[in-house]
PDB file of C-alpha atoms in Angstrom:
ATOM      1  CA  MET A   1      -6.248   7.536  16.469  1.00  0.00           C
ATOM      2  CA  ALA A   2      -3.919   4.986  18.731  1.00  0.00           C
ATOM      3  CA  ALA A   3      -2.666   3.514  16.040  1.00  0.00           C
ATOM      4  CA  ALA A   4      -1.108   6.971  14.805  1.00  0.00           C
ATOM      5  CA  VAL A   5       0.364   7.483  18.316  1.00  0.00           C
ATOM      6  CA  VAL A   6       2.292   4.537  18.505  1.00  0.00           C
ATOM      7  CA  ILE A   7       3.713   4.234  14.916  1.00  0.00           C
ATOM      8  CA  VAL A   8       4.688   8.197  15.430  1.00  0.00           C
ATOM      9  CA  PHE A   9       6.038   7.255  19.265  1.00  0.00           C
ATOM     10  CA  SER A  10       7.692   4.540  17.337  1.00  0.00           C
ATOM     11  CA  VAL A  11       9.758   6.443  14.994  1.00  0.00           C
ATOM     12  CA  LEU A  12      10.777   8.969  16.567  1.00  0.00           C
ATOM     13  CA  TYR A  13      11.991   6.293  19.317  1.00  0.00           C
ATOM     14  CA  PHE A  14      13.457   3.918  17.101  1.00  0.00           C
ATOM     15  CA  PRO A  15      14.368   5.623  14.434  1.00  0.00           C
ATOM     16  CA  LYS A  16      17.787   4.055  13.396  1.00  0.00           C
ATOM     17  CA  THR A  17      15.603   0.979  13.515  1.00  0.00           C
ATOM     18  CA  PHE A  18      13.544   2.009  10.701  1.00  0.00           C
ATOM     19  CA  PHE A  19      15.723   3.391   7.955  1.00  0.00           C
ATOM     20  CA  TYR A  20      19.902   2.484   9.017  1.00  0.00           C
ATOM     21  CA  ARG A  21      21.116  -0.432   9.264  1.00  0.00           C
ATOM     22  CA  SER A  22      23.179  -0.648  12.539  1.00  0.00           C
ATOM     23  CA  VAL A  23      26.445  -2.170  12.445  1.00  0.00           C
ATOM     24  CA  PRO A  24      28.630  -2.757  15.279  1.00  0.00           C
ATOM     25  CA  LYS A  25      32.515  -2.189  15.299  1.00  0.00           C
ATOM     26  CA  ALA A  26      33.835  -4.659  17.926  1.00  0.00           C
ATOM     27  CA  GLU A  27      36.708  -3.896  17.527  1.00  0.00           C
ATOM     28  CA  THR A  28      40.457  -4.374  19.472  1.00  0.00           C
ATOM     29  CA  PRO A  29      44.220  -3.220  18.435  1.00  0.00           C
ATOM     30  CA  GLU A  30      45.242  -6.469  17.442  1.00  0.00           C
ATOM     31  CA  LYS A  31      41.680  -7.362  15.547  1.00  0.00           C
ATOM     32  CA  PRO A  32      40.595  -4.380  14.000  1.00  0.00           C
ATOM     33  CA  SER A  33      36.882  -4.901  12.253  1.00  0.00           C
ATOM     34  CA  TYR A  34      35.743  -4.437   8.261  1.00  0.00           C
ATOM     35  CA  SER A  35      32.280  -4.276   7.747  1.00  0.00           C
ATOM     36  CA  PHE A  36      32.211  -5.971   4.055  1.00  0.00           C
ATOM     37  CA  LEU A  37      29.802  -6.218   0.678  1.00  0.00           C
ATOM     38  CA  LEU A  38      28.769  -9.357  -0.141  1.00  0.00           C
ATOM     39  CA  ALA A  39      28.945 -10.791  -4.016  1.00  0.00           C
ATOM     40  CA  ASP A  40      27.403 -14.280  -3.642  1.00  0.00           C
ATOM     41  CA  THR A  41      26.222 -14.251  -6.929  1.00  0.00           C
ATOM     42  CA  PRO A  42      27.874 -14.940 -10.340  1.00  0.00           C
ATOM     43  CA  GLU A  43      26.748 -11.028 -11.503  1.00  0.00           C
ATOM     44  CA  LYS A  44      27.985  -9.639  -8.450  1.00  0.00           C
ATOM     45  CA  ARG A  45      31.326 -11.865  -8.655  1.00  0.00           C
ATOM     46  CA  ILE A  46      32.096 -11.024 -12.287  1.00  0.00           C
ATOM     47  CA  GLN A  47      31.515  -7.332 -11.146  1.00  0.00           C
ATOM     48  CA  GLY A  48      33.861  -7.418  -8.300  1.00  0.00           C
ATOM     49  CA  LEU A  49      34.841  -3.907  -7.387  1.00  0.00           C
ATOM     50  CA  SER A  50      35.199  -3.335 -11.292  1.00  0.00           C
ATOM     51  CA  GLY A  51      33.896   0.105 -12.204  1.00  0.00           C
ATOM     52  CA  MET A  52      34.008   1.558  -8.710  1.00  0.00           C
ATOM     53  CA  VAL A  53      36.528   4.818  -7.652  1.00  0.00           C
ATOM     54  CA  SER A  54      37.604   3.205  -4.049  1.00  0.00           C
ATOM     55  CA  LEU A  55      35.828   1.105  -1.286  1.00  0.00           C
ATOM     56  CA  PRO A  56      34.339   3.078   1.736  1.00  0.00           C
ATOM     57  CA  PRO A  57      37.073   3.469   4.845  1.00  0.00           C
ATOM     58  CA  ASN A  58      37.212   0.151   7.172  1.00  0.00           C
ATOM     59  CA  THR A  59      35.166  -1.957   3.902  1.00  0.00           C
ATOM     60  CA  VAL A  60      36.066  -5.019   1.886  1.00  0.00           C
ATOM     61  CA  LEU A  61      34.496  -6.809  -0.738  1.00  0.00           C
ATOM     62  CA  LEU A  62      33.845 -10.977   0.479  1.00  0.00           C
ATOM     63  CA  PHE A  63      33.181 -13.448  -1.904  1.00  0.00           C
ATOM     64  CA  SER A  64      31.338 -16.260  -1.336  1.00  0.00           C
ATOM     65  CA  TYR A  65      30.674 -19.703  -3.183  1.00  0.00           C
ATOM     66  CA  ASP A  66      28.322 -22.647  -2.192  1.00  0.00           C
ATOM     67  CA  ASN A  67      31.536 -25.100  -2.974  1.00  0.00           C
ATOM     68  CA  ASN A  68      35.561 -24.663  -3.110  1.00  0.00           C
ATOM     69  CA  ASP A  69      36.393 -22.794  -6.471  1.00  0.00           C
ATOM     70  CA  SER A  70      39.489 -21.767  -8.728  1.00  0.00           C
ATOM     71  CA  CYS A  71      38.031 -18.200  -7.775  1.00  0.00           C
ATOM     72  CA  GLY A  72      40.987 -16.710 -10.594  1.00  0.00           C
ATOM     73  CA  ILE A  73      40.256 -12.624 -10.648  1.00  0.00           C
ATOM     74  CA  TRP A  74      41.305 -10.497 -12.998  1.00  0.00           C
ATOM     75  CA  MET A  75      41.784  -6.391 -13.212  1.00  0.00           C
ATOM     76  CA  LYS A  76      39.758  -5.663 -15.965  1.00  0.00           C
ATOM     77  CA  GLY A  77      37.724  -1.845 -15.343  1.00  0.00           C
ATOM     78  CA  MET A  78      39.772  -1.090 -12.358  1.00  0.00           C
ATOM     79  CA  LYS A  79      40.006   1.833 -10.938  1.00  0.00           C
ATOM     80  CA  PHE A  80      42.427   1.843  -7.882  1.00  0.00           C
ATOM     81  CA  SER A  81      44.996  -0.942  -6.781  1.00  0.00           C
ATOM     82  CA  ILE A  82      43.952  -3.968  -4.391  1.00  0.00           C
ATOM     83  CA  ASP A  83      44.863  -6.862  -2.079  1.00  0.00           C
ATOM     84  CA  VAL A  84      43.445 -10.329  -2.587  1.00  0.00           C
ATOM     85  CA  VAL A  85      42.980 -12.589   0.592  1.00  0.00           C
ATOM     86  CA  TRP A  86      42.023 -16.010  -0.519  1.00  0.00           C
ATOM     87  CA  LEU A  87      39.802 -18.136   2.361  1.00  0.00           C
ATOM     88  CA  ASP A  88      39.493 -21.904   2.216  1.00  0.00           C
ATOM     89  CA  SER A  89      36.163 -23.307   3.849  1.00  0.00           C
ATOM     90  CA  ASN A  90      36.938 -23.212   7.507  1.00  0.00           C
ATOM     91  CA  PHE A  91      38.289 -19.171   6.727  1.00  0.00           C
ATOM     92  CA  ARG A  92      42.042 -19.928   6.690  1.00  0.00           C
ATOM     93  CA  ILE A  93      43.775 -17.584   4.664  1.00  0.00           C
ATOM     94  CA  ILE A  94      45.366 -19.934   1.886  1.00  0.00           C
ATOM     95  CA  ASP A  95      47.002 -17.361   0.313  1.00  0.00           C
ATOM     96  CA  PHE A  96      46.985 -13.631  -1.072  1.00  0.00           C
ATOM     97  CA  LYS A  97      48.159 -11.034  -3.549  1.00  0.00           C
ATOM     98  CA  GLU A  98      49.739  -6.891  -2.610  1.00  0.00           C
ATOM     99  CA  GLY A  99      49.427  -4.470  -5.136  1.00  0.00           C
ATOM    100  CA  LEU A 100      47.294  -5.602  -7.959  1.00  0.00           C
ATOM    101  CA  SER A 101      46.391  -2.520 -10.598  1.00  0.00           C
ATOM    102  CA  LEU A 102      45.295  -2.463 -13.782  1.00  0.00           C
ATOM    103  CA  LEU A 103      48.187  -2.589 -15.467  1.00  0.00           C
ATOM    104  CA  SER A 104      48.368  -6.207 -14.741  1.00  0.00           C
ATOM    105  CA  TYR A 105      44.881  -6.990 -16.849  1.00  0.00           C
ATOM    106  CA  PRO A 106      44.656  -9.512 -18.890  1.00  0.00           C
ATOM    107  CA  GLY A 107      46.672 -11.506 -16.381  1.00  0.00           C
ATOM    108  CA  VAL A 108      44.279 -13.767 -13.770  1.00  0.00           C
ATOM    109  CA  PHE A 109      45.357 -14.477 -10.622  1.00  0.00           C
ATOM    110  CA  SER A 110      44.222 -17.730  -8.368  1.00  0.00           C
ATOM    111  CA  PRO A 111      45.379 -19.465  -5.345  1.00  0.00           C
ATOM    112  CA  VAL A 112      47.522 -22.049  -4.627  1.00  0.00           C
ATOM    113  CA  SER A 113      44.647 -24.283  -4.098  1.00  0.00           C
ATOM    114  CA  PRO A 114      40.787 -24.297  -4.494  1.00  0.00           C
ATOM    115  CA  CYS A 115      38.801 -21.567  -1.590  1.00  0.00           C
ATOM    116  CA  ARG A 116      35.294 -20.952  -0.873  1.00  0.00           C
ATOM    117  CA  TYR A 117      35.920 -16.923   0.068  1.00  0.00           C
ATOM    118  CA  PHE A 118      38.512 -14.178  -0.800  1.00  0.00           C
ATOM    119  CA  VAL A 119      38.188 -10.807   0.102  1.00  0.00           C
ATOM    120  CA  GLU A 120      39.421  -7.751  -1.966  1.00  0.00           C
ATOM    121  CA  ALA A 121      40.594  -4.490  -0.364  1.00  0.00           C
ATOM    122  CA  GLN A 122      42.632  -1.309  -0.923  1.00  0.00           C
ATOM    123  CA  GLU A 123      46.263  -1.862  -1.735  1.00  0.00           C
ATOM    124  CA  GLY A 124      47.933  -2.029   1.863  1.00  0.00           C
ATOM    125  CA  PHE A 125      45.524  -3.943   3.640  1.00  0.00           C
ATOM    126  CA  ILE A 126      47.840  -7.516   3.840  1.00  0.00           C
ATOM    127  CA  LYS A 127      50.669  -5.137   5.345  1.00  0.00           C
ATOM    128  CA  ALA A 128      48.596  -3.075   7.771  1.00  0.00           C
ATOM    129  CA  ASN A 129      46.503  -6.510   9.192  1.00  0.00           C
ATOM    130  CA  ASN A 130      49.894  -8.283   9.158  1.00  0.00           C
ATOM    131  CA  ILE A 131      48.276 -11.308   7.191  1.00  0.00           C
ATOM    132  CA  ARG A 132      49.975 -14.562   6.939  1.00  0.00           C
ATOM    133  CA  ILE A 133      49.329 -17.829   5.009  1.00  0.00           C
ATOM    134  CA  GLY A 134      47.334 -19.999   8.202  1.00  0.00           C
ATOM    135  CA  ASP A 135      45.900 -17.529   9.615  1.00  0.00           C
ATOM    136  CA  LYS A 136      42.471 -18.096  10.390  1.00  0.00           C
ATOM    137  CA  VAL A 137      39.583 -14.737   9.575  1.00  0.00           C
ATOM    138  CA  SER A 138      36.627 -14.269  11.650  1.00  0.00           C
ATOM    139  CA  ILE A 139      33.176 -13.544   9.490  1.00  0.00           C
ATOM    140  CA  ASN A 140      30.113 -13.169  11.022  1.00  0.00           C
ATOM    141  CA  PHE A 141      27.376 -12.970   8.571  1.00  0.00           C
ATOM    142  CA  ALA A 142      24.940 -11.276  10.156  1.00  0.00           C
ATOM    143  CA  ASP A 143      26.344  -8.329  10.839  1.00  0.00           C
ATOM    144  CA  PHE A 144      28.246  -8.228   8.326  1.00  0.00           C
ATOM    145  CA  LEU A 145      31.506  -7.687  10.162  1.00  0.00           C
ATOM    146  CA  LEU A 146      35.361  -9.325   8.972  1.00  0.00           C
ATOM    147  CA  ASN A 147      38.264  -9.523  11.284  1.00  0.00           C
ATOM    148  CA  PHE A 148      41.826 -10.627  10.226  1.00  0.00           C
TER     149      PHE A 148
END
């Protein structure tokens, strides 16, 4: 009986803890936060955003590699245009491309040098965040948050 009371109390008192992942949005006007989906396996990296109709608001897809890689992408199977930002192992922006569309397939886009991470985002993301080569990106893997 006591165990049942504890379970009922816990579910009523902490419902989000049991059923939802709460993601804090520590946001400032200069540095907006974005939630990210993580592509950290070969299968997820191959799939990327292909086949998706759009990304949820304030969300990007972060590709993560164990070592520096050529990080080339193509637009096969894409249903919307994207911006791509490539990062080195220190989370510095080394290259970016704006407005890549399905019409660019079968072209391949790669950064000027090997990267460790890259971000795929809705078209307009680079302009909206005033992204520049050399900028540092803050990535919080524990809370799945990213700041440009």
